[in-house]
mmCIF file of C-alpha atoms and ligand atoms in Angstrom:
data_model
loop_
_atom_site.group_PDB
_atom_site.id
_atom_site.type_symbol
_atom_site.label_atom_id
_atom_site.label_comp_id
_atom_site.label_asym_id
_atom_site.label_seq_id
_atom_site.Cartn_x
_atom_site.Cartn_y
_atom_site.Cartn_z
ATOM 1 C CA UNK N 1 5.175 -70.476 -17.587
ATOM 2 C CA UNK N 2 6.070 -71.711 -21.278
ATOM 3 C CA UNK N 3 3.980 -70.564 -23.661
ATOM 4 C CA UNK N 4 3.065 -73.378 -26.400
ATOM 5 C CA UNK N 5 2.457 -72.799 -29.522
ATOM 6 C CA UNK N 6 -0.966 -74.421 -29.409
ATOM 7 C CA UNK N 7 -1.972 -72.696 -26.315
ATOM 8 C CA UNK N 8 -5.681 -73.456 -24.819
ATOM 9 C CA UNK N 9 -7.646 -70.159 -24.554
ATOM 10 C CA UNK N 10 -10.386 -70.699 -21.309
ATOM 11 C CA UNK N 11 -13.479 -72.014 -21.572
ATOM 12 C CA UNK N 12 -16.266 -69.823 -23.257
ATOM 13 C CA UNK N 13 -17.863 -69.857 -19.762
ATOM 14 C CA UNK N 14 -14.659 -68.231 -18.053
ATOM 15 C CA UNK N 15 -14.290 -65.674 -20.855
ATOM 16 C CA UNK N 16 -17.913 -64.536 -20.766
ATOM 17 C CA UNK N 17 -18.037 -64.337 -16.836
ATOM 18 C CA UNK N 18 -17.858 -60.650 -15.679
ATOM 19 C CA UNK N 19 -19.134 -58.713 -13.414
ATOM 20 C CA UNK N 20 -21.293 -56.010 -14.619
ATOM 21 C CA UNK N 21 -22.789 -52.818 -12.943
ATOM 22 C CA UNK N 22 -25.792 -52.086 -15.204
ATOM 23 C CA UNK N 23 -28.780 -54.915 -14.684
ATOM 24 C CA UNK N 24 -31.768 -55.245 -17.418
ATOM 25 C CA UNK N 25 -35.238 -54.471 -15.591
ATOM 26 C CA UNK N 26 -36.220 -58.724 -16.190
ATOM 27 C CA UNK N 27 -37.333 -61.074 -13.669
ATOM 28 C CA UNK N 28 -35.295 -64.425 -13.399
ATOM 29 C CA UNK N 29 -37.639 -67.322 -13.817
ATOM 30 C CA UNK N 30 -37.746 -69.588 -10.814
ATOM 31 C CA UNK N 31 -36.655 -72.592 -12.316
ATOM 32 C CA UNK N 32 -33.325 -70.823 -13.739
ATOM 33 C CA UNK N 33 -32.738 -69.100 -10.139
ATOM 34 C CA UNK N 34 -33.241 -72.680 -8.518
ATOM 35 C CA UNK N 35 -30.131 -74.104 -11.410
ATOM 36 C CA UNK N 36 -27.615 -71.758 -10.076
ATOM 37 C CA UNK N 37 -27.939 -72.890 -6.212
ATOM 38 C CA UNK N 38 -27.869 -76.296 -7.749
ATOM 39 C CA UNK N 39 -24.745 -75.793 -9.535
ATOM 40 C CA UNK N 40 -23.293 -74.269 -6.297
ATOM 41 C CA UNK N 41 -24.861 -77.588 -4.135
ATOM 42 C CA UNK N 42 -22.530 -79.909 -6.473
ATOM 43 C CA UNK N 43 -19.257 -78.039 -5.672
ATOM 44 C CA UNK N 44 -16.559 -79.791 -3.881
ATOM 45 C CA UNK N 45 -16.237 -78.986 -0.130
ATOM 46 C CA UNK N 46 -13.141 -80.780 2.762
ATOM 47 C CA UNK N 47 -15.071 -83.597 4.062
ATOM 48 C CA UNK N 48 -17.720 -83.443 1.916
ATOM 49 C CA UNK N 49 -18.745 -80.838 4.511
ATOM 50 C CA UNK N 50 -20.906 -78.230 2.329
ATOM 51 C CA UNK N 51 -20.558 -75.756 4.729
ATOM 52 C CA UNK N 52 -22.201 -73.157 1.873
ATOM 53 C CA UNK N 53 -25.688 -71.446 2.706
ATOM 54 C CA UNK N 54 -27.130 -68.996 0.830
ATOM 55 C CA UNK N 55 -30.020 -66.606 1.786
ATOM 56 C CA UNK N 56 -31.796 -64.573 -1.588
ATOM 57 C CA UNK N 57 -34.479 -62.284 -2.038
ATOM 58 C CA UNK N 58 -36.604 -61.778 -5.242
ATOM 59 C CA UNK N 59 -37.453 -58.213 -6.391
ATOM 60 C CA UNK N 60 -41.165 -59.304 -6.178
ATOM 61 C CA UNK N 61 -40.831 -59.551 -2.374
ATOM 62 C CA UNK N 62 -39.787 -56.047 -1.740
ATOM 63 C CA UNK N 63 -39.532 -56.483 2.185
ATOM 64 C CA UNK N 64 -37.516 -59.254 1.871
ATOM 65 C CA UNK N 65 -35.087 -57.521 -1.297
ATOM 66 C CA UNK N 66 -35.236 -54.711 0.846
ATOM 67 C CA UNK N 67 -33.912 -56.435 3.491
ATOM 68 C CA UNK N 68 -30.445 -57.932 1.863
ATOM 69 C CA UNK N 69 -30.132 -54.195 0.023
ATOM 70 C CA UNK N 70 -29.773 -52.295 2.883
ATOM 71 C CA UNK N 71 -26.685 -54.767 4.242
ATOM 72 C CA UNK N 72 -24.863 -53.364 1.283
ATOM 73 C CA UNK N 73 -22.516 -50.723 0.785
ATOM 74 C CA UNK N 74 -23.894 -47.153 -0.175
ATOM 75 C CA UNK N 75 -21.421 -47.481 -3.169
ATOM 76 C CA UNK N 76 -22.666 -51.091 -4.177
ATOM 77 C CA UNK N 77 -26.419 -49.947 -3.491
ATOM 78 C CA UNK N 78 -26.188 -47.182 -6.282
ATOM 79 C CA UNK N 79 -26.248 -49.893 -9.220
ATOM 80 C CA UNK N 80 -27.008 -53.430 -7.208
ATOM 81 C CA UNK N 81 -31.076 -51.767 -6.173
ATOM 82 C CA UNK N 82 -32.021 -53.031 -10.202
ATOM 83 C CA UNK N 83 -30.879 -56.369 -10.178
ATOM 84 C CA UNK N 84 -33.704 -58.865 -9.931
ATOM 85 C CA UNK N 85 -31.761 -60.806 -7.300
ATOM 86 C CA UNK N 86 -29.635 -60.561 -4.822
ATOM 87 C CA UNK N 87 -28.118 -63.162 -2.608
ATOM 88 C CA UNK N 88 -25.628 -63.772 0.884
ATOM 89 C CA UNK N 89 -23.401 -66.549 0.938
ATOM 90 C CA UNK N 90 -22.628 -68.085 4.212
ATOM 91 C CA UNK N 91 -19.924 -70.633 5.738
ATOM 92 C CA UNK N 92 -20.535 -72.794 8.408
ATOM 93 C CA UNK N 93 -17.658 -72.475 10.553
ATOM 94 C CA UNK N 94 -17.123 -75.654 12.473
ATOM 95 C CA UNK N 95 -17.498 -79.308 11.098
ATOM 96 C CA UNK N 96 -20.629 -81.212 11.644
ATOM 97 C CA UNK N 97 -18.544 -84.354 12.297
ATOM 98 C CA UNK N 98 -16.280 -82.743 14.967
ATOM 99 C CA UNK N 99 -17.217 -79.851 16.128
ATOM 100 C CA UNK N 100 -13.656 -78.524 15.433
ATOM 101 C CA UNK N 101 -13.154 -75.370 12.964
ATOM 102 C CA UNK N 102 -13.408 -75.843 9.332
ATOM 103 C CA UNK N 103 -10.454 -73.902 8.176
ATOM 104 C CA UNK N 104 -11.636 -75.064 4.429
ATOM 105 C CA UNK N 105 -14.945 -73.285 5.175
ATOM 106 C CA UNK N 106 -14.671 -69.588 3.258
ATOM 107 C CA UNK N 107 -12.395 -71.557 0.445
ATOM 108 C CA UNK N 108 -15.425 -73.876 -0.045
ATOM 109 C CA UNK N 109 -18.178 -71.360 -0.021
ATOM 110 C CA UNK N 110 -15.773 -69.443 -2.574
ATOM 111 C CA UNK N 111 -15.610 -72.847 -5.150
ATOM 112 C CA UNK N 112 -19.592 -72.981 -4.632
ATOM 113 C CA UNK N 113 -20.073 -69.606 -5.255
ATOM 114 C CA UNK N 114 -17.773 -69.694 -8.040
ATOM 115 C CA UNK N 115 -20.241 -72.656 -9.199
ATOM 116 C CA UNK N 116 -23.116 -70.559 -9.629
ATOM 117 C CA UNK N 117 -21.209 -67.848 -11.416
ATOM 118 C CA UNK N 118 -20.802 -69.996 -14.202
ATOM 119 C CA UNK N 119 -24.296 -71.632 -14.346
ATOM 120 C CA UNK N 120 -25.671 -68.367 -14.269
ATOM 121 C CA UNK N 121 -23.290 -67.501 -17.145
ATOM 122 C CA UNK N 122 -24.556 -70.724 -18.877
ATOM 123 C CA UNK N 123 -27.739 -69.225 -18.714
ATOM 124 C CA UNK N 124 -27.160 -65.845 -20.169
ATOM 125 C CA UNK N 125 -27.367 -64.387 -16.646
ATOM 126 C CA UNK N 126 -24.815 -61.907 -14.729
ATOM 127 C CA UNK N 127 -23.351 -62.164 -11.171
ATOM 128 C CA UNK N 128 -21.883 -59.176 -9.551
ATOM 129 C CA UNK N 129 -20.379 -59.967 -6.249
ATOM 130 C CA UNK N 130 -20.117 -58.225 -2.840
ATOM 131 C CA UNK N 131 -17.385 -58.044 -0.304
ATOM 132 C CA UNK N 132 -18.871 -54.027 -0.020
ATOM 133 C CA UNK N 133 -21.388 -54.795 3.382
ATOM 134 C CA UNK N 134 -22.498 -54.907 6.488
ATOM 135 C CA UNK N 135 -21.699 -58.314 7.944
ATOM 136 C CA UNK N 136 -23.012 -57.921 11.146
ATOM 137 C CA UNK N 137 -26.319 -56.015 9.999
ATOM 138 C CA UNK N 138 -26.829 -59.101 7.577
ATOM 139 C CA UNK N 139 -26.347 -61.252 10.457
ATOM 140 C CA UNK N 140 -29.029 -59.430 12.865
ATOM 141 C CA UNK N 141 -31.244 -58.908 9.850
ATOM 142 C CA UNK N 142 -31.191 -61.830 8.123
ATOM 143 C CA UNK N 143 -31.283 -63.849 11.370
ATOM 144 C CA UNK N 144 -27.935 -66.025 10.870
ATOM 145 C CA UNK N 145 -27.392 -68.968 12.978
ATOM 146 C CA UNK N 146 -24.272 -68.856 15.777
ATOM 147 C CA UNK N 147 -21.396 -70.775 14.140
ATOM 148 C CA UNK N 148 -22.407 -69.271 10.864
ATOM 149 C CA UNK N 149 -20.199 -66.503 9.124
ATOM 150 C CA UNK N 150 -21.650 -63.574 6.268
ATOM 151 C CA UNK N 151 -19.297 -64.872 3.082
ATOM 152 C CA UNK N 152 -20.312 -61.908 0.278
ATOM 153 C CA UNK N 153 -22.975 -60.984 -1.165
ATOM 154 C CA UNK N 154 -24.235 -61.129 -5.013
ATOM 155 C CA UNK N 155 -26.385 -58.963 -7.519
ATOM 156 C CA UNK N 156 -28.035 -61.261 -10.320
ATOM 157 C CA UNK N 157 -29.486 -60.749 -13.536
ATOM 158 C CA UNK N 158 -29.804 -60.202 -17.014
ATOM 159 C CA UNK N 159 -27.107 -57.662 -18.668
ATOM 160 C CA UNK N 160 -28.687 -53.925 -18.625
ATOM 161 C CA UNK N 161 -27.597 -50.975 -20.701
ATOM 162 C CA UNK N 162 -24.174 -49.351 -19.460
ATOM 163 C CA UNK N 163 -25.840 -45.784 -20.349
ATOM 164 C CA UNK N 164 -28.201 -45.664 -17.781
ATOM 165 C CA UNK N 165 -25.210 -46.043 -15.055
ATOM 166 C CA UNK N 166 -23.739 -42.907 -13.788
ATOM 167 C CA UNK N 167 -20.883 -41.791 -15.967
ATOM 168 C CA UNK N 168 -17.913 -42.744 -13.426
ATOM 169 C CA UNK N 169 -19.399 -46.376 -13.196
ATOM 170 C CA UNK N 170 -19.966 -46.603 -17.035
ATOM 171 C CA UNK N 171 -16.500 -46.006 -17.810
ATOM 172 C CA UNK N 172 -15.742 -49.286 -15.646
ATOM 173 C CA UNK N 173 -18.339 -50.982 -16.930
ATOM 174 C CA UNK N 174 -17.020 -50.629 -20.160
ATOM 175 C CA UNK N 175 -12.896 -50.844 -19.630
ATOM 176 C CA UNK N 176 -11.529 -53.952 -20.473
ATOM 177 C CA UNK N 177 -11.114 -56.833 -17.875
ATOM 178 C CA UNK N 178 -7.488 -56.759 -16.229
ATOM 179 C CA UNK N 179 -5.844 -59.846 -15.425
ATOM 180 C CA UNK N 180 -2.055 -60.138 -13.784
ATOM 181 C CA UNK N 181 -0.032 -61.628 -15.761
ATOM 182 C CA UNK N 182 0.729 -66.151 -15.560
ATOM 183 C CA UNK N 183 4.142 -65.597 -14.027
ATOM 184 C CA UNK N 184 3.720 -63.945 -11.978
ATOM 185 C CA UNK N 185 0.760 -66.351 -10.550
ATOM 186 C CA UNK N 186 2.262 -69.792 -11.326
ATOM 187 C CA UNK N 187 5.583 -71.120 -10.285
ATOM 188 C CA UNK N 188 7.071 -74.349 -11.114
ATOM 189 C CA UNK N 189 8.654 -76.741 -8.368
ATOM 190 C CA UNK N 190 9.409 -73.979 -6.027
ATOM 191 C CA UNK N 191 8.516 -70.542 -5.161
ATOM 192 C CA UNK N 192 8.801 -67.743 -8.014
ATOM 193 C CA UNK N 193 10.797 -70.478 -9.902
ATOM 194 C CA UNK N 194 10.240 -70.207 -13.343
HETATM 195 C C1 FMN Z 201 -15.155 -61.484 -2.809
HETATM 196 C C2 FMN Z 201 -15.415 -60.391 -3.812
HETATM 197 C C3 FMN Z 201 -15.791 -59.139 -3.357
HETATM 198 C C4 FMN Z 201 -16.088 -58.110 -4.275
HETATM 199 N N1 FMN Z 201 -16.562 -56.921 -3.800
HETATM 200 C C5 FMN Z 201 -17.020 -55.996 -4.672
HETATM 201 C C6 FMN Z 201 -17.706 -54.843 -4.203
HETATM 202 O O1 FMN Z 201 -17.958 -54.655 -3.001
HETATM 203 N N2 FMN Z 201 -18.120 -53.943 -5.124
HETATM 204 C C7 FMN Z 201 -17.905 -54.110 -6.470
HETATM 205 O O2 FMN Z 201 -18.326 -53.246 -7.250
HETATM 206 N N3 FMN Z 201 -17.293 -55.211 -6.939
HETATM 207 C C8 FMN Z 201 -16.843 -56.168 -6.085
HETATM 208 N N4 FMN Z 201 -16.272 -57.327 -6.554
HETATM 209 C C9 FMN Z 201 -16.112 -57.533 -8.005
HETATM 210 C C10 FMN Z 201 -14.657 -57.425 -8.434
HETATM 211 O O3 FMN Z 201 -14.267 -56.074 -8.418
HETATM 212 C C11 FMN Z 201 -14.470 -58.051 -9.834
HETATM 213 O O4 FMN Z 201 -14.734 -59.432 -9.754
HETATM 214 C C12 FMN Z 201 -13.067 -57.851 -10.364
HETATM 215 O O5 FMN Z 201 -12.831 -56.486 -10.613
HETATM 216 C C13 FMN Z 201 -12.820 -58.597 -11.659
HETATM 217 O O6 FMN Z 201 -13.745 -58.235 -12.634
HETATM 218 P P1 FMN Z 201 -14.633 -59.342 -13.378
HETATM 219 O O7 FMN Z 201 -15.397 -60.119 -12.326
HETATM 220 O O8 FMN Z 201 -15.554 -58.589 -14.286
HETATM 221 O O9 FMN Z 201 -13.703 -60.262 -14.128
HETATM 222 C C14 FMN Z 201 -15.941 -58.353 -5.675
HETATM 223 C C15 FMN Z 201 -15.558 -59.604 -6.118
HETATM 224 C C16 FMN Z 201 -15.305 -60.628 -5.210
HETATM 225 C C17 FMN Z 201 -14.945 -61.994 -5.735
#
């Protein structure tokens, strides 16, 4: 793509996203938790469908937390067990209308989610997210409806100190964020066409 000379950097939102490991030991305040499932509710979905649900636990209900930890990955587990919050998405795999499979469904649960990322940025809060677990133990566990598919699942919180990680995920945590490069993600009129 052709670089201008007045090129747009992304919005301060989009640069501050990331997706840390280390999670401050500080409860998020209801009304905060409750803006960044509203911000997901007002994403766009085919058909208007909203075919996002989201199940979360609190730390302060420890059965519950407990619960939606032990669908994750050992790996994930390590560092996601001090977030405050933790969350499942979920698509609902057919339309209401029709009946007939919503093909849209994951892409729509992924703009919703991608919703709440931001919000929760907005808010000086952190969202880690999960493809690292158990989809089928979430589904017995968490009692999920037939028709109804595990998306990912999310850590939340405020930003912790990178020292108290081990020292293999502290050197992530701290390496810059790697993006590929615009072209070889954007092509103009056709495919790989410059
Ligand atoms: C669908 C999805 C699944 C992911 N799964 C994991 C995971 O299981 N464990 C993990 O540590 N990070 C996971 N991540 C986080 C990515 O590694 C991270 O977003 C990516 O490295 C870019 O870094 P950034 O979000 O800080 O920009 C996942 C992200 C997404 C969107």
């Amino acid at each position: 793509m052709a670089t201008t000379e007045n090129s747009i950097t992304p919005h301060t939102l989009i640069e501050k996203r990331r997706s840390p490991r280390a999670f401050a030991d500080k409860p998020i305040a209801a009304n905060k938790l409750k803006a960044l499932f509203e911000a997901a509710r007002w994403a766009p979905s085919a058909m208007n469908e909203q075919p996002w649900r989201f199940i979360y636990a609190t730390q302060e209900d420890k059965e519950a937390y407990e619960r939606l930890l032990s669908c994750l990955a050992e790996s994930n587990q390590v560092w996601a067990k001090k977030a405050p919050v933790l969350f499942l998405s979920v698509a609902k795999k057919e339309y209401d209308l029709n009946g007939k499979p919503n093909k849209h469904a994951w892409h729509d649960v992924g703009m919703a989610t991608a919703n709440l990322l931001l919000q929760a940025t907005e808010l000086d809060l952190h969202v880690h997210l999960m493809g690292g677990f158990d989809a089928e133990k979430a589904r017995t566990l968490l009692g999920i409806a037939e028709g109804f598919e595990p998306v990912s699942m999310g850590a939340v919180g405020y930003l912790g100190d990178p020292d108290e990680l081990p020292e293999n995920l502290k050197q992530r945590e701290l390496a810059p964020r790697q993006r590929k490069p615009l072209e070889e993600l954007v092509f103009k009129g056709r495919w790989q066409q410059k």
